[in-house]
Amino acid sequence: MQIKEMAERCGWKLLCGKAGEEREAEGCYIGDLLSWVMSRAGENNVWLTVMGNINAIAVAALTEVSAIVLTESASLDEEAKNRAETQGIPVYSCEENTYDTAVKVYEMLK
Amino acid sequence: MSMLHLTYQVPGDDFTRAGEASSDVKHKLKKLGYDPDAIRRVAIAMYEGEINMVIHAGGGEAIVDIDPDRVEIRLEDQGPGIADVEQAMQAGWSTAPDNVRTLGFGAGMGLPNMKKYTDEMTVDSQVGVGTTVFMKVFPGKKE
Ligand SMILES: Nc1ncnc2c1ncn2[C@@H]1O[C@H](COP(=O)(O)OP(=O)(O)OP(=O)(O)O)[C@@H](O)[C@H]1O
Ligand SMILES: [Mg+2]
């Protein structure tokens, strides 16, 4: 499933990185400690986190996850937003907590 | 002489630019057609090393040599050094201050990741002098 479709069906709001919305979403990874995420998130995973800073964008680029979903309305820094926009990494926002979001992702990928 | 020799200055305490060197190397390796697994390993190991120089050492220099059969990464800084390298290499060991932890760092997983993702790694460090991390990745070998 394309990340765009998943986002629409889950009701996530796109904050930036529209250019990357056609990427496939395959699997999911959850985490806020960047070194941890760095070594474990897989290519095309949907990454659920509350970490909306420039380093998170760097980690997303290096691991080639398909998108970042900021749960519980966690904020995205201005510079992170700009970087994600230029790199075409979709960043979404949602109000639900990470668990509820993960359950939705599970349903979508099933 | 290597096929491609690159050097980068990594600024200290500048999180907005941290990661530029590793992402540049990643793009170059992609253009050169390296195996995706090797590219990922180089990018992760180098990013961790870069971030360590930014957080723990006030910046440093990254020197990268690319050849068809190997990628060598040397990270040099004149920071405070590491008193006990063996301890620092352990998963979970970290001296990262709280302000850095709120940014998502400080899991104590950087050095273990670098070790895991490279084929060879040495850390030379002297307290009060600095730290040099030397890593090699051989494309087409192991995880
Ligand atoms: N270049 C360096 N100069 C001085 N000390 C360092 C350097 N690199 C690592 N260290 C020391 O080794 C410790 C472990 O490093 P490591 O990268 O494994 O974890 P971390 O940077 O603390 O957290 P993480 O990498 O998970 O965000 C650091 O907390 C720091 O004390
Ligand atoms: Mg580290």
Coordinates of C-alpha atoms and ligand atoms in Angstrom, one line a residue:
Chain A
M1 CA 0.0 0.0 0.0
Q2 CA 1.2 3.5 -0.8
I3 CA 1.9 5.6 2.3
K4 CA -0.4 8.2 0.9
E5 CA -3.4 5.8 1.0
M6 CA -2.5 4.6 4.5
A7 CA -2.3 8.2 5.7
E8 CA -5.7 9.0 4.3
R9 CA -7.4 5.9 5.7
C10 CA -5.8 6.5 9.1
G11 CA -6.7 10.2 9.1
W12 CA -3.1 11.5 9.5
K13 CA -2.3 15.0 8.5
L14 CA 0.6 15.6 6.1
L15 CA 3.0 18.2 7.5
C16 CA 5.6 18.1 4.7
G17 CA 7.3 15.9 2.1
K18 CA 4.5 15.5 -0.3
A19 CA 7.0 14.4 -3.0
G20 CA 7.6 11.1 -1.2
E21 CA 3.9 10.1 -0.7
E22 CA 3.9 7.5 -3.4
R23 CA 6.4 5.3 -1.5
E24 CA 5.3 1.9 -0.5
A25 CA 4.7 1.3 3.2
E26 CA 5.9 -2.1 4.3
G27 CA 6.1 -2.9 8.0
C28 CA 6.3 -0.5 10.9
Y29 CA 8.9 0.5 13.4
I30 CA 8.4 2.4 16.7
G31 CA 11.0 4.3 18.7
D32 CA 12.4 7.6 19.9
L33 CA 16.0 6.8 20.6
L34 CA 17.7 7.6 17.3
S35 CA 20.6 5.1 17.6
W36 CA 18.2 2.4 18.3
V37 CA 15.9 3.3 15.4
M38 CA 19.0 3.8 13.1
S39 CA 20.0 0.2 13.5
R40 CA 16.6 -1.4 13.4
A41 CA 14.2 0.4 11.3
G42 CA 13.9 -1.2 7.9
E43 CA 13.6 0.3 4.4
N44 CA 10.0 1.3 3.7
N45 CA 8.9 0.9 7.3
V46 CA 6.4 3.4 8.7
W47 CA 8.2 5.0 11.6
L48 CA 6.1 6.0 14.6
T49 CA 7.8 8.5 16.9
V50 CA 7.4 11.7 18.9
M51 CA 10.8 12.9 17.8
G52 CA 10.3 15.7 15.3
N53 CA 13.7 17.2 15.0
I54 CA 16.3 17.5 12.3
N55 CA 18.2 14.4 13.5
A56 CA 15.1 12.3 13.1
I57 CA 14.9 13.5 9.5
A58 CA 18.5 12.4 9.0
V59 CA 17.8 9.0 10.5
A60 CA 14.7 8.7 8.3
A61 CA 16.8 9.5 5.2
L62 CA 19.6 7.0 6.1
T63 CA 17.3 4.1 7.0
E64 CA 15.0 4.9 4.0
V65 CA 11.8 4.5 6.0
S66 CA 8.8 5.5 3.9
A67 CA 7.5 8.1 6.3
I68 CA 7.6 9.5 9.8
V69 CA 4.3 9.6 11.7
L70 CA 4.4 12.0 14.7
T71 CA 2.0 10.6 17.2
E72 CA 0.2 12.4 20.0
S73 CA 0.5 15.6 18.0
A74 CA 4.2 15.8 18.7
S75 CA 5.7 18.9 17.1
L76 CA 7.9 19.2 14.1
D77 CA 10.7 21.8 14.2
E78 CA 10.9 24.3 11.5
E79 CA 14.3 23.2 10.3
A80 CA 13.3 19.6 10.4
K81 CA 10.3 20.4 8.3
N82 CA 12.5 22.2 5.7
R83 CA 14.9 19.3 5.5
A84 CA 12.1 16.7 5.2
E85 CA 10.6 18.8 2.4
T86 CA 13.8 19.0 0.4
Q87 CA 14.5 15.3 0.9
G88 CA 10.9 14.3 0.0
I89 CA 10.3 12.5 3.3
P90 CA 6.6 12.6 4.2
V91 CA 6.0 13.6 7.8
Y92 CA 2.5 13.1 9.1
S93 CA 0.8 14.1 12.4
C94 CA -1.9 12.4 14.3
E95 CA -3.5 12.9 17.7
E96 CA -3.7 9.2 18.8
N97 CA -1.0 7.7 20.9
T98 CA 1.6 5.4 19.4
Y99 CA -0.1 2.2 20.4
D100 CA -3.4 3.1 18.8
T101 CA -1.6 4.3 15.7
A102 CA 0.3 1.1 15.5
V103 CA -2.9 -0.9 15.8
K104 CA -4.3 1.0 12.8
V105 CA -1.1 0.4 10.8
Y106 CA -1.3 -3.3 11.6
E107 CA -4.9 -3.4 10.2
M108 CA -3.8 -1.6 7.0
L109 CA -0.8 -3.9 6.4
K110 CA -2.7 -7.1 7.2
Chain B
M1 CA 45.8 6.2 -3.5
S2 CA 42.1 5.4 -3.4
M3 CA 39.7 5.8 -6.2
L4 CA 37.9 8.5 -4.3
H5 CA 39.3 10.5 -1.4
L6 CA 36.9 12.7 0.5
T7 CA 37.3 14.9 3.6
Y8 CA 34.7 16.7 5.6
Q9 CA 34.8 19.1 8.5
V10 CA 32.2 18.2 11.1
P11 CA 31.2 21.2 13.1
G12 CA 30.8 20.8 16.9
D13 CA 27.4 21.3 18.6
D14 CA 25.7 22.0 15.3
F15 CA 22.9 19.5 15.1
T16 CA 21.4 21.1 11.9
R17 CA 24.5 20.1 9.9
A18 CA 25.3 16.8 11.6
G19 CA 24.8 14.0 9.2
E20 CA 25.7 16.0 6.1
A21 CA 29.0 14.1 5.6
S22 CA 27.4 10.7 5.9
S23 CA 24.5 11.6 3.6
D24 CA 27.0 12.9 1.0
V25 CA 29.0 9.7 1.1
K26 CA 25.8 7.7 0.8
H27 CA 24.8 9.6 -2.3
K28 CA 28.2 9.1 -3.9
L29 CA 28.2 5.4 -3.2
K30 CA 24.7 5.2 -4.7
K31 CA 25.9 7.0 -7.9
L32 CA 28.9 4.6 -8.0
G33 CA 26.5 1.7 -7.9
Y34 CA 27.6 0.1 -4.7
D35 CA 25.6 -2.7 -3.2
P36 CA 22.6 -1.2 -1.1
D37 CA 23.5 -3.2 2.0
A38 CA 27.0 -1.9 2.0
I39 CA 25.8 1.6 1.5
R40 CA 23.4 1.3 4.4
R41 CA 26.1 0.0 6.6
V42 CA 28.5 2.8 5.7
A43 CA 25.8 5.4 6.1
I44 CA 24.7 4.2 9.6
A45 CA 28.2 3.7 10.9
M46 CA 29.4 7.1 9.6
Y47 CA 26.4 9.0 10.9
E48 CA 26.8 7.5 14.4
G49 CA 30.5 8.6 14.3
E50 CA 29.7 12.0 13.1
I51 CA 27.1 12.6 15.7
N52 CA 29.5 11.4 18.4
M53 CA 32.0 14.0 17.3
V54 CA 29.3 16.7 17.4
I55 CA 28.0 15.7 20.8
H56 CA 31.0 14.5 22.7
A57 CA 34.0 16.1 21.0
G58 CA 33.1 19.5 19.8
G59 CA 33.5 18.5 16.1
G60 CA 36.2 16.9 14.1
E61 CA 37.1 15.6 10.7
A62 CA 35.9 12.8 8.6
I63 CA 38.2 11.3 5.9
V64 CA 36.7 8.7 3.6
D65 CA 38.4 6.5 1.0
I66 CA 36.3 4.7 -1.5
D67 CA 37.6 1.8 -3.6
P68 CA 35.7 -0.9 -5.5
D69 CA 36.3 -3.5 -2.8
R70 CA 36.3 -1.3 0.3
V71 CA 35.2 1.8 2.0
E72 CA 37.4 3.2 4.7
I73 CA 36.2 5.9 7.1
R74 CA 38.5 7.7 9.5
L75 CA 36.9 10.0 12.1
E76 CA 39.3 12.2 14.0
D77 CA 38.7 14.7 16.7
Q78 CA 40.6 16.7 19.3
G79 CA 37.9 16.3 22.0
P80 CA 38.2 15.1 25.6
G81 CA 38.9 11.5 24.6
I82 CA 37.5 8.3 26.1
A83 CA 38.9 7.0 29.3
D84 CA 37.7 3.4 29.0
V85 CA 37.1 2.5 25.4
E86 CA 35.9 -1.0 26.3
Q87 CA 33.3 0.4 28.5
A88 CA 32.2 3.0 25.9
M89 CA 31.8 0.2 23.4
Q90 CA 29.2 -1.6 25.6
A91 CA 25.6 -1.2 24.5
G92 CA 23.8 1.2 26.8
W93 CA 26.8 3.0 28.2
S94 CA 26.5 6.8 27.7
T95 CA 27.6 10.0 29.2
A96 CA 25.3 12.1 27.0
P97 CA 23.9 15.1 28.9
D98 CA 20.2 15.6 29.4
N99 CA 19.8 18.3 26.7
V100 CA 21.2 15.8 24.2
R101 CA 19.0 13.1 25.4
T102 CA 15.9 15.1 24.8
L103 CA 17.0 15.2 21.1
G104 CA 16.8 11.4 21.0
F105 CA 20.5 10.6 21.6
G106 CA 22.2 9.0 24.5
A107 CA 21.0 5.4 24.2
G108 CA 24.6 4.3 24.3
M109 CA 24.1 2.5 21.0
G110 CA 26.3 4.5 18.7
L111 CA 29.6 2.7 19.1
P112 CA 28.0 -0.8 19.2
N113 CA 26.1 0.1 16.0
M114 CA 29.3 1.2 14.3
K115 CA 30.9 -2.1 15.4
K116 CA 28.0 -4.1 14.2
Y117 CA 27.7 -2.5 10.8
T118 CA 31.3 -2.4 9.8
D119 CA 33.7 -5.3 9.0
E120 CA 36.6 -3.8 10.9
M121 CA 36.7 -1.0 13.5
T122 CA 39.4 0.4 15.8
V123 CA 39.1 3.2 18.4
D124 CA 42.2 5.0 19.4
S125 CA 41.6 7.5 22.2
Q126 CA 43.6 9.4 24.6
V127 CA 42.1 11.5 27.4
G128 CA 42.8 15.2 26.8
V129 CA 44.1 14.6 23.3
G130 CA 41.3 13.2 21.2
T131 CA 39.7 10.2 19.5
T132 CA 40.2 8.5 16.2
V133 CA 37.8 5.9 14.9
F134 CA 38.8 3.9 11.9
M135 CA 36.2 1.7 10.2
K136 CA 36.2 -0.5 7.1
V137 CA 33.3 -1.9 5.1
F138 CA 33.9 -4.5 2.4
P139 CA 30.9 -4.5 0.1
G140 CA 29.4 -7.9 -0.4
K141 CA 30.5 -9.2 3.0
K142 CA 28.4 -10.0 6.1
E143 CA 25.7 -7.9 7.8
Ligands
LIG1 N1 34.4 11.0 19.8 C1 34.2 10.9 21.1 N2 34.8 11.7 22.0 C2 34.7 11.5 23.3 N3 33.8 10.6 23.9 C3 33.2 9.8 23.1 C4 33.3 9.9 21.6 N4 32.5 9.0 21.1 C5 31.9 8.3 22.1 N5 32.3 8.8 23.3 C6 31.9 8.3 24.6 O1 31.4 7.0 24.5 C7 30.1 6.9 25.0 C8 29.3 5.9 24.2 O2 29.1 6.4 22.9 P1 27.9 5.8 22.0 O3 27.9 6.5 20.7 O4 27.9 4.3 22.0 O5 26.6 6.3 22.8 P2 26.0 7.8 23.0 O6 26.6 8.7 21.9 O7 26.2 8.2 24.4 O8 24.5 7.6 22.7 P3 23.8 7.2 21.2 O9 25.0 7.0 20.3 O10 23.0 6.0 21.4 O11 23.0 8.4 20.9 C9 29.5 8.3 24.9 O12 28.5 8.6 25.8 C10 30.8 9.1 25.3 O13 31.0 9.1 26.7
MG2 MG 26.7 8.1 19.9

